[in-house]
Coordinates of C-alpha atoms and ligand atoms in Angstrom, one line a residue:
M1 CA 0.0 0.0 0.0
N2 CA 1.5 3.3 -0.9
R3 CA 1.6 6.2 1.5
F4 CA -1.1 8.2 0.0
L5 CA -3.5 5.3 -0.2
K6 CA -2.7 4.6 3.4
I7 CA -3.5 8.1 4.5
A8 CA -6.7 7.9 2.4
A9 CA -7.5 4.7 4.1
I10 CA -6.9 6.2 7.5
I11 CA -9.1 9.2 6.6
V12 CA -11.8 6.9 5.3
A13 CA -11.5 4.7 8.4
G14 CA -11.6 7.9 10.5
M15 CA -14.7 9.1 8.7
A16 CA -16.4 5.7 9.1
L17 CA -15.4 5.7 12.8
S18 CA -16.7 9.2 13.4
S19 CA -20.0 8.5 11.7
E20 CA -20.3 5.3 13.6
L21 CA -19.4 7.1 16.8
R22 CA -21.9 9.8 15.9
A23 CA -24.6 7.1 15.4
Q24 CA -23.6 5.5 18.7
K25 CA -23.7 8.9 20.4
A26 CA -27.1 9.6 19.0
D27 CA -28.2 6.2 20.1
K28 CA -26.8 6.7 23.6
G29 CA -29.0 9.7 24.2
A30 CA -31.9 7.9 22.5
L31 CA -31.3 4.8 24.7
I32 CA -32.6 6.8 27.7
I33 CA -36.0 6.6 25.9
T34 CA -37.3 3.2 27.0
P35 CA -40.6 1.3 26.7
A36 CA -40.8 1.2 30.6
Q37 CA -40.5 5.0 30.7
V38 CA -43.2 5.5 28.1
K39 CA -45.4 3.0 30.0
E40 CA -45.0 4.9 33.3
Y41 CA -46.1 8.2 31.7
V42 CA -49.0 6.7 29.8
D43 CA -50.2 4.6 32.7
Y44 CA -50.8 7.8 34.6
L45 CA -52.0 10.1 31.8
A46 CA -54.5 7.5 30.5
S47 CA -55.6 6.2 33.9
D48 CA -59.3 6.2 34.8
S49 CA -58.6 8.8 37.5
L50 CA -57.9 11.4 34.7
K51 CA -61.3 10.7 33.2
G52 CA -60.3 11.1 29.6
R53 CA -58.6 14.6 30.0
K54 CA -61.2 16.7 28.4
T55 CA -60.5 20.4 27.8
P56 CA -61.1 22.3 30.0
G57 CA -61.4 20.4 33.3
K58 CA -59.8 19.5 36.5
E59 CA -58.5 16.2 35.2
L60 CA -56.8 18.0 32.3
D61 CA -55.3 20.3 34.9
L62 CA -53.9 17.3 36.8
A63 CA -52.3 16.0 33.7
A64 CA -50.8 19.4 33.0
D65 CA -49.4 19.5 36.5
Y66 CA -47.9 16.1 36.1
I67 CA -46.2 16.9 32.8
A68 CA -44.8 20.2 34.3
E69 CA -43.5 18.4 37.3
K70 CA -41.6 16.0 35.1
F71 CA -40.2 18.9 33.0
R72 CA -38.9 20.4 36.2
D73 CA -37.4 17.1 37.3
F74 CA -35.6 16.7 34.0
G75 CA -34.2 20.1 34.5
L76 CA -35.9 21.9 31.6
E77 CA -36.0 25.6 31.8
T78 CA -39.3 27.5 32.1
V79 CA -40.4 29.7 29.2
G80 CA -41.4 33.3 30.2
G81 CA -41.0 32.2 33.9
S82 CA -43.4 29.3 33.7
Y83 CA -44.0 25.8 32.6
F84 CA -47.5 26.8 31.5
Q85 CA -49.2 28.9 28.9
S86 CA -52.7 29.8 29.9
I87 CA -55.4 29.7 27.2
P88 CA -58.6 31.7 28.0
Y89 CA -61.8 29.7 27.6
I90 CA -65.0 31.7 27.1
S91 CA -68.4 30.1 26.7
Q92 CA -71.9 31.2 27.4
D93 CA -75.1 29.8 28.8
L94 CA -78.6 31.1 28.9
D95 CA -79.5 32.9 32.1
V96 CA -83.0 31.3 32.5
S97 CA -84.1 33.7 35.3
S98 CA -83.6 36.8 33.2
T99 CA -84.9 35.5 29.8
S100 CA -88.5 36.3 28.9
L101 CA -90.9 37.0 26.0
S102 CA -94.3 38.7 26.1
I103 CA -96.4 40.0 23.2
D104 CA -99.2 42.4 23.7
G105 CA -99.1 41.6 27.5
V106 CA -99.2 37.8 27.0
A107 CA -96.2 36.1 28.5
F108 CA -94.7 33.0 26.9
E109 CA -92.9 30.2 28.4
L110 CA -89.2 29.7 27.8
K111 CA -88.4 26.3 26.3
S112 CA -91.9 25.2 25.4
D113 CA -92.8 28.5 23.5
F114 CA -89.5 30.1 22.6
I115 CA -85.7 29.4 22.7
P116 CA -83.0 31.8 21.8
F117 CA -80.4 30.9 19.3
E118 CA -76.7 31.3 20.0
A119 CA -76.3 34.1 17.5
A120 CA -77.7 36.2 20.4
S121 CA -74.3 36.2 21.9
D122 CA -73.2 39.7 21.4
M123 CA -76.3 41.7 22.2
N124 CA -76.9 45.0 24.0
P125 CA -75.7 44.8 27.6
E126 CA -79.2 44.9 29.1
G127 CA -80.4 42.3 26.6
H128 CA -83.8 44.0 26.8
F129 CA -85.9 44.9 23.7
N130 CA -89.3 46.5 23.4
A131 CA -90.6 46.9 19.9
E132 CA -93.4 46.0 17.5
I133 CA -93.2 42.9 15.3
V134 CA -93.1 43.1 11.5
F135 CA -93.8 40.0 9.5
A136 CA -91.0 39.8 6.8
G137 CA -91.9 36.6 5.0
Y138 CA -88.9 34.4 4.5
G139 CA -86.6 37.3 5.5
I140 CA -84.9 37.1 2.1
T141 CA -83.4 39.8 -0.1
A142 CA -82.3 38.1 -3.4
P143 CA -81.9 40.6 -6.3
E144 CA -80.6 37.8 -8.5
Y145 CA -84.0 36.1 -8.2
G146 CA -85.9 39.4 -8.3
Y147 CA -87.2 38.7 -4.8
D148 CA -87.1 40.9 -1.7
D149 CA -89.2 40.4 1.5
Y150 CA -88.0 43.8 2.7
A151 CA -89.0 45.8 -0.3
G152 CA -90.8 49.0 0.8
L153 CA -90.8 47.7 4.4
D154 CA -89.6 49.7 7.3
V155 CA -88.2 47.5 10.0
K156 CA -85.8 50.0 11.7
G157 CA -86.0 49.5 15.4
K158 CA -88.5 46.7 15.0
I159 CA -88.4 43.0 15.7
V160 CA -89.0 40.9 12.5
L161 CA -90.7 37.6 12.3
I162 CA -89.5 35.4 9.6
L163 CA -90.2 31.9 8.2
K164 CA -87.7 29.1 7.8
S165 CA -86.8 27.9 4.3
E166 CA -87.3 29.8 1.0
P167 CA -90.2 30.2 -1.4
R168 CA -91.3 27.0 -3.2
K169 CA -88.9 24.9 -1.2
S170 CA -89.7 21.5 -2.7
D171 CA -90.7 22.6 -6.2
T172 CA -88.1 21.3 -8.6
D173 CA -89.0 24.2 -11.0
S174 CA -88.6 26.9 -8.3
P175 CA -86.6 29.9 -9.5
F176 CA -84.7 29.5 -6.3
M177 CA -82.4 26.8 -7.7
G178 CA -85.3 24.3 -7.9
S179 CA -85.6 22.1 -4.8
K180 CA -81.9 22.8 -3.9
E181 CA -81.4 25.3 -1.2
T182 CA -79.9 28.7 -2.0
K183 CA -77.7 30.6 0.4
H184 CA -80.7 32.8 1.3
A185 CA -82.3 29.9 3.1
K186 CA -79.4 29.8 5.6
F187 CA -80.4 31.0 9.0
I188 CA -77.3 33.0 9.6
N189 CA -77.8 34.9 6.3
K190 CA -81.4 35.7 7.4
V191 CA -80.1 37.1 10.7
R192 CA -77.5 39.2 8.8
N193 CA -80.2 40.5 6.4
A194 CA -82.5 41.4 9.2
K195 CA -79.8 43.3 10.9
E196 CA -78.7 45.1 7.7
H197 CA -82.3 46.3 7.3
G198 CA -82.2 47.8 10.8
A199 CA -84.2 45.2 12.8
I200 CA -83.1 44.9 16.4
G201 CA -84.4 41.4 17.0
L202 CA -85.6 38.3 15.1
L203 CA -88.3 35.8 15.8
F204 CA -87.9 32.7 13.7
V205 CA -90.7 30.2 13.0
T206 CA -90.5 26.8 11.4
D207 CA -92.6 27.3 8.2
P208 CA -95.9 25.4 8.6
L209 CA -96.2 24.6 4.9
N210 CA -93.2 22.4 4.9
Y211 CA -93.0 21.1 8.5
M212 CA -95.4 19.5 10.9
M213 CA -93.3 20.0 13.9
L214 CA -93.3 23.6 15.0
K215 CA -91.7 23.1 18.4
P216 CA -89.0 25.7 19.1
Q217 CA -85.4 24.4 19.1
G218 CA -83.1 27.4 19.2
Y219 CA -79.7 26.5 20.6
P220 CA -79.2 23.5 23.0
W221 CA -78.4 25.6 26.0
P222 CA -77.2 23.5 28.9
S223 CA -79.4 25.5 31.3
L224 CA -82.5 24.2 29.4
S225 CA -81.4 20.6 29.1
K226 CA -81.3 17.7 31.5
F227 CA -78.5 16.0 29.5
M228 CA -76.2 18.8 28.5
K229 CA -73.6 20.2 30.9
R230 CA -71.9 23.5 30.8
E231 CA -68.6 21.7 30.5
T232 CA -69.8 20.4 27.2
L233 CA -70.2 23.8 25.6
P234 CA -67.9 24.3 22.6
F235 CA -64.5 25.5 23.5
N236 CA -64.4 29.0 22.1
V237 CA -61.3 31.0 22.5
D238 CA -63.7 33.8 21.4
T239 CA -66.1 33.1 18.6
R240 CA -69.0 35.3 19.6
V241 CA -70.9 36.7 16.6
E242 CA -69.9 40.3 16.5
G243 CA -72.8 42.7 16.4
A244 CA -75.4 39.9 15.9
I245 CA -79.0 40.7 16.9
P246 CA -80.8 38.3 19.2
A247 CA -82.7 35.6 17.3
I248 CA -85.3 33.5 19.0
H249 CA -87.0 30.4 17.7
V250 CA -90.7 30.7 18.5
G251 CA -93.4 27.9 18.4
E252 CA -97.1 27.4 17.9
K253 CA -98.4 29.5 20.7
V254 CA -96.6 32.6 19.5
I255 CA -97.9 31.9 15.9
M256 CA -101.4 31.7 17.3
K257 CA -101.1 34.9 19.2
L258 CA -99.8 36.8 16.1
F259 CA -101.8 35.2 13.3
G260 CA -104.9 33.8 15.1
S261 CA -104.0 30.2 14.0
V262 CA -101.3 28.2 12.4
D263 CA -103.5 27.8 9.3
S264 CA -103.7 31.5 8.7
L265 CA -99.9 31.7 8.7
K266 CA -99.8 28.7 6.4
A267 CA -102.2 30.5 4.0
I268 CA -100.0 33.6 4.0
Q269 CA -97.0 31.4 3.2
A270 CA -98.9 29.5 0.4
G271 CA -99.8 32.9 -1.1
I272 CA -96.2 34.0 -1.2
D273 CA -95.1 30.7 -2.7
K274 CA -97.8 30.8 -5.4
S275 CA -97.2 34.4 -6.5
L276 CA -93.5 34.6 -5.7
K277 CA -94.4 38.0 -4.4
P278 CA -93.5 39.1 -0.9
N279 CA -96.3 39.8 1.6
S280 CA -94.7 41.6 4.5
F281 CA -96.6 43.8 7.0
L282 CA -96.6 45.2 10.5
I283 CA -98.5 43.0 12.8
E284 CA -101.3 44.7 14.7
K285 CA -101.1 44.5 18.5
S286 CA -97.7 43.1 18.5
R287 CA -95.8 45.1 21.0
C288 CA -93.1 42.7 22.0
D289 CA -91.1 42.7 25.2
L290 CA -88.0 40.5 24.9
R291 CA -85.3 39.8 27.4
V292 CA -82.4 37.6 26.6
S293 CA -79.7 37.3 29.2
L294 CA -76.5 35.2 29.0
I295 CA -74.1 34.0 31.6
T296 CA -70.5 34.2 30.4
I297 CA -68.4 31.4 31.8
T298 CA -64.7 32.1 31.8
T299 CA -62.1 29.5 32.7
S300 CA -58.9 28.4 31.2
A301 CA -56.8 25.5 30.0
R302 CA -53.0 25.3 29.8
N303 CA -50.3 24.3 27.3
V304 CA -47.3 22.9 29.1
V305 CA -43.9 24.2 28.0
G306 CA -40.3 23.8 28.8
M307 CA -37.0 24.4 27.0
I308 CA -33.3 23.6 26.7
K309 CA -31.2 26.5 25.5
G310 CA -28.9 25.9 22.6
S311 CA -25.1 25.7 23.2
D312 CA -24.1 27.9 20.2
K313 CA -24.1 31.6 20.8
R314 CA -25.3 32.4 17.3
L315 CA -27.7 29.6 16.8
R316 CA -29.4 29.3 20.3
S317 CA -32.0 32.0 19.3
E318 CA -33.3 29.4 16.8
V319 CA -35.5 26.7 18.1
V320 CA -36.6 23.2 17.2
I321 CA -40.1 22.4 18.6
I322 CA -41.2 19.0 19.8
G323 CA -44.9 18.7 20.7
G324 CA -48.0 16.6 21.1
H325 CA -51.4 17.1 22.6
Y326 CA -52.1 15.8 26.1
D327 CA -55.9 16.3 26.1
H328 CA -58.5 13.8 25.0
V329 CA -62.3 13.7 24.7
G330 CA -63.4 12.9 28.3
Y331 CA -66.1 10.4 29.4
N332 CA -69.8 9.6 28.9
S333 CA -71.7 11.2 31.7
Q334 CA -74.6 8.8 30.9
H335 CA -73.6 5.1 31.4
K336 CA -74.7 1.9 32.9
E337 CA -73.3 0.3 36.0
G338 CA -70.1 -1.6 35.3
E339 CA -69.8 -0.3 31.7
D340 CA -66.6 1.3 30.5
Y341 CA -67.4 5.0 30.1
I342 CA -64.0 6.6 30.0
Y343 CA -62.2 7.6 26.8
N344 CA -58.7 7.0 28.3
G345 CA -56.9 8.1 25.1
A346 CA -53.9 5.9 25.8
D347 CA -52.8 6.1 22.2
D348 CA -54.5 9.4 21.5
N349 CA -52.5 11.0 22.8
A350 CA -51.0 9.9 26.1
S351 CA -48.5 8.1 23.8
G352 CA -47.4 11.2 22.0
T353 CA -47.3 13.1 25.3
A354 CA -45.1 10.4 26.8
G355 CA -43.0 10.7 23.7
V356 CA -42.5 14.4 24.2
M357 CA -41.6 13.9 27.8
A358 CA -39.2 11.0 27.1
V359 CA -37.5 13.0 24.3
A360 CA -37.2 16.0 26.7
K361 CA -35.7 13.8 29.4
A362 CA -33.2 12.3 26.9
F363 CA -32.0 15.7 25.8
A364 CA -31.8 17.0 29.3
A365 CA -29.6 14.1 30.3
N366 CA -27.0 15.1 27.6
R367 CA -23.9 16.8 28.9
K368 CA -24.0 19.3 26.1
A369 CA -27.1 20.9 24.5
P370 CA -27.2 21.0 20.7
A371 CA -26.4 24.3 18.9
R372 CA -30.0 25.4 18.5
S373 CA -32.5 25.5 21.4
L374 CA -35.2 22.9 21.9
F375 CA -38.7 23.8 22.9
F376 CA -41.1 21.2 24.3
I377 CA -44.8 21.8 24.3
C378 CA -47.8 19.7 25.2
F379 CA -51.0 21.1 23.9
A380 CA -54.5 21.3 25.5
G381 CA -57.6 21.4 23.4
E382 CA -56.5 19.5 20.3
E383 CA -59.6 17.5 20.4
M384 CA -61.7 20.6 20.5
G385 CA -60.2 21.8 17.2
L386 CA -56.4 22.3 17.6
V387 CA -57.2 25.0 20.2
G388 CA -53.9 24.8 22.1
S389 CA -51.6 25.0 19.1
D390 CA -53.9 27.6 17.6
Y391 CA -53.5 29.7 20.7
Y392 CA -49.7 29.1 20.8
T393 CA -49.1 30.1 17.2
E394 CA -51.3 33.2 17.8
H395 CA -49.5 34.0 21.0
P396 CA -46.0 32.5 20.5
L397 CA -43.7 32.4 23.5
L398 CA -40.7 32.2 21.2
P399 CA -40.4 34.1 17.9
I400 CA -42.1 32.2 15.1
E401 CA -39.5 33.4 12.6
K402 CA -36.9 31.7 14.7
S403 CA -38.8 28.5 15.0
V404 CA -37.1 26.3 12.4
A405 CA -39.0 23.0 12.7
M406 CA -41.9 21.4 14.5
L407 CA -42.1 17.7 15.2
N408 CA -45.4 16.6 16.4
M409 CA -46.3 13.2 17.9
D410 CA -49.9 12.1 17.8
M411 CA -50.8 8.4 18.4
I412 CA -47.5 6.6 18.3
G413 CA -48.2 3.3 19.9
R414 CA -50.7 1.3 17.9
N415 CA -51.4 -0.1 14.4
G416 CA -48.8 -2.8 14.0
S417 CA -45.5 -3.2 15.9
D418 CA -43.4 -1.1 13.6
T419 CA -45.3 1.0 11.2
L420 CA -44.4 4.7 10.9
Q421 CA -46.4 7.4 9.2
I422 CA -45.1 10.9 8.7
E423 CA -48.1 13.2 7.9
G424 CA -47.0 16.0 5.7
A425 CA -43.8 14.1 4.6
D426 CA -43.9 15.3 1.0
L427 CA -44.7 18.9 2.0
N428 CA -41.6 18.9 4.1
P429 CA -38.9 17.1 2.0
D430 CA -35.9 18.2 4.0
L431 CA -37.4 17.1 7.3
R432 CA -38.6 13.9 5.7
D433 CA -35.2 13.0 4.4
I434 CA -33.5 13.6 7.8
M435 CA -36.1 11.5 9.5
L436 CA -35.9 8.6 7.0
K437 CA -32.2 8.6 7.3
E438 CA -32.3 8.5 11.0
N439 CA -34.8 5.7 10.8
V440 CA -32.4 3.4 9.0
D441 CA -30.8 2.3 12.3
L442 CA -34.2 2.1 14.0
G443 CA -35.8 0.0 11.3
L444 CA -39.4 1.3 11.6
K445 CA -41.5 0.4 8.5
Y446 CA -42.3 3.7 6.8
V447 CA -45.8 3.8 5.3
P448 CA -46.1 6.8 2.9
T449 CA -49.4 8.6 3.1
G450 CA -51.1 11.4 1.2
N451 CA -51.8 14.8 2.7
E452 CA -55.4 14.0 3.8
M453 CA -54.4 14.0 7.5
M454 CA -52.3 17.2 7.3
G455 CA -54.9 19.4 9.0
R456 CA -55.7 16.8 11.7
S457 CA -53.2 17.6 14.4
D458 CA -51.3 20.5 16.0
H459 CA -48.3 20.5 13.6
Y460 CA -50.6 22.0 11.0
N461 CA -50.9 25.4 12.8
F462 CA -47.1 25.7 12.6
F463 CA -46.9 24.5 9.0
K464 CA -49.4 27.2 8.1
L465 CA -47.0 29.8 9.3
G466 CA -44.2 28.5 7.0
I467 CA -42.4 26.3 9.6
T468 CA -41.4 22.8 8.5
A469 CA -43.7 20.6 10.5
V470 CA -44.9 17.0 10.4
D471 CA -47.0 14.7 12.5
I472 CA -45.3 11.5 13.4
T473 CA -47.8 8.8 14.0
G474 CA -48.6 5.1 14.0
G475 CA -51.8 5.9 12.3
L476 CA -55.5 5.3 12.9
H477 CA -57.0 2.1 14.2
P478 CA -60.4 0.7 15.2
D479 CA -60.1 1.8 18.8
Y480 CA -59.5 5.4 17.8
H481 CA -61.9 7.7 19.8
T482 CA -63.5 4.8 21.5
V483 CA -63.5 3.7 25.2
R484 CA -61.2 0.9 24.1
D485 CA -58.2 3.1 23.6
N486 CA -56.8 1.8 26.9
P487 CA -53.2 1.7 28.2
D488 CA -53.0 -2.2 28.2
K489 CA -53.4 -2.1 24.4
L490 CA -50.6 0.3 23.8
D491 CA -47.4 -1.0 22.3
C492 CA -44.9 0.9 24.5
D493 CA -42.0 -0.6 22.6
K494 CA -43.2 0.9 19.3
A495 CA -44.0 4.2 21.0
S496 CA -40.4 4.4 22.4
R497 CA -38.9 3.6 19.0
I498 CA -40.9 6.4 17.4
A499 CA -39.8 8.7 20.3
R500 CA -36.2 7.7 19.6
L501 CA -36.7 8.6 16.0
V502 CA -38.0 12.0 17.0
Y503 CA -35.1 12.5 19.4
R504 CA -32.5 11.6 16.7
T505 CA -34.2 13.8 14.1
A506 CA -34.4 16.8 16.5
K507 CA -30.8 16.2 17.4
V508 CA -29.7 16.5 13.8
M509 CA -31.9 19.5 13.1
A510 CA -30.8 21.3 16.3
G511 CA -27.2 20.6 15.4
E512 CA -27.1 22.4 12.1
S513 CA -27.7 25.9 10.8
R514 CA -29.6 25.5 7.6
R515 CA -33.3 26.3 7.1
Y516 CA -35.7 23.7 5.6
I517 CA -37.8 23.7 2.5
I518 CA -41.6 23.3 2.6
E519 CA -43.9 22.8 -0.3
P520 CA -47.1 24.7 -0.8
F521 CA -50.2 22.8 0.5
K522 CA -53.2 23.0 -1.8
Ligands
ZN1 ZN1 -54.9 13.0 18.8

């Protein structure tokens, strides 16, 4: 062997050695992530005592406390002085004691005679209206069909009464797109139209020509229901309808008071349908006194956060995010004795949460942090519509433009012992390539998927902002969102292998300085 070749051989050997060493090193950190560790975290998070971790709720809070406690034990740093990011939760219920309707001195009964809709959310502070009622047909203004229930009608400061549906609802030859419904038949468009014409309130009746059942339904307010609880109201960060006017669904008794009988209203409706000409008018003796009062319920849920600062002075301001949601869908409040009623969410997503925790622990155990910083986040409210990640990306604790990647884990311990899905792989080619390379040693079986699931977990809110972001998952299975998603069915070995993959991928990304390509998502 000549000298040069020898040197080359040494160099090659050295390179081989160093890459092997690197692999070993990566493995060494990753080896802290064990099935037993994952099992310990999952067994607590998915235990019956946490009742399915619904957002918001005291069991969810217990889970958050547990995760934060572990973050502290691992030695993660707080972010903005805390391991928590609080998410405000605003919802509203009907205040039954201050909601009333009377017409011309006759009082009606809440629930059996009238029920407010939720569009009443943002009304005047007193929630008290006193005005005459104008019958405004279907409440439709449709210049494209040459039809306007408000033509020549003055409803300023008045309460309008309108019918459900649109003229000639089931007539296949109707100018209103035949028997298909136009946008004008939509309730919310009728509320908007009434408001635009100056009405201050809206009474809505199910139209007697098309429906037998005229019972008011309104919104399923928990205060009017035996079965609904306030905790089950939708999780609204704040989705109140701005400037909406109160809208009330009224039933047969109100129709009889205003029109004498259901049949006379039916005759008026039939007349409009026949002529396709509006027939709107001020109703005699219809002075209406309406009070709608809502109780605003304010509470909160929390994202759990922690970080490891990068070791490189220049790169530590950049951050690789590792996340997963820790909430699930709760439990059935109605259930038989001895029946399983808790959605434990062991796979969805105690597994991914355990993954985040295990990866955090592994990084924290390293003597030296990678160049870039690492940020760990467990989201609340994913099951209510990605609420926690939505809130985080709207109110980031670390600059979005410095967030270089987001690795999300959601459901990593079911669906075969070694299958691996990377949702958004093709939209994130750089990230995918790193991950598949790191997977070579781990030997998980990569199952390519389309982008159908791209919007289905928290990574999506980051991707939308231009951050390379994927969801790492074992995929869906028949126990998904059932009471059977229990800890004993979870493959902790698989979950720990996927967590190791995330660890290794994050380690590569946090150790380099390049930015990653993402493809447009159509
Ligand atoms: Zn999930």
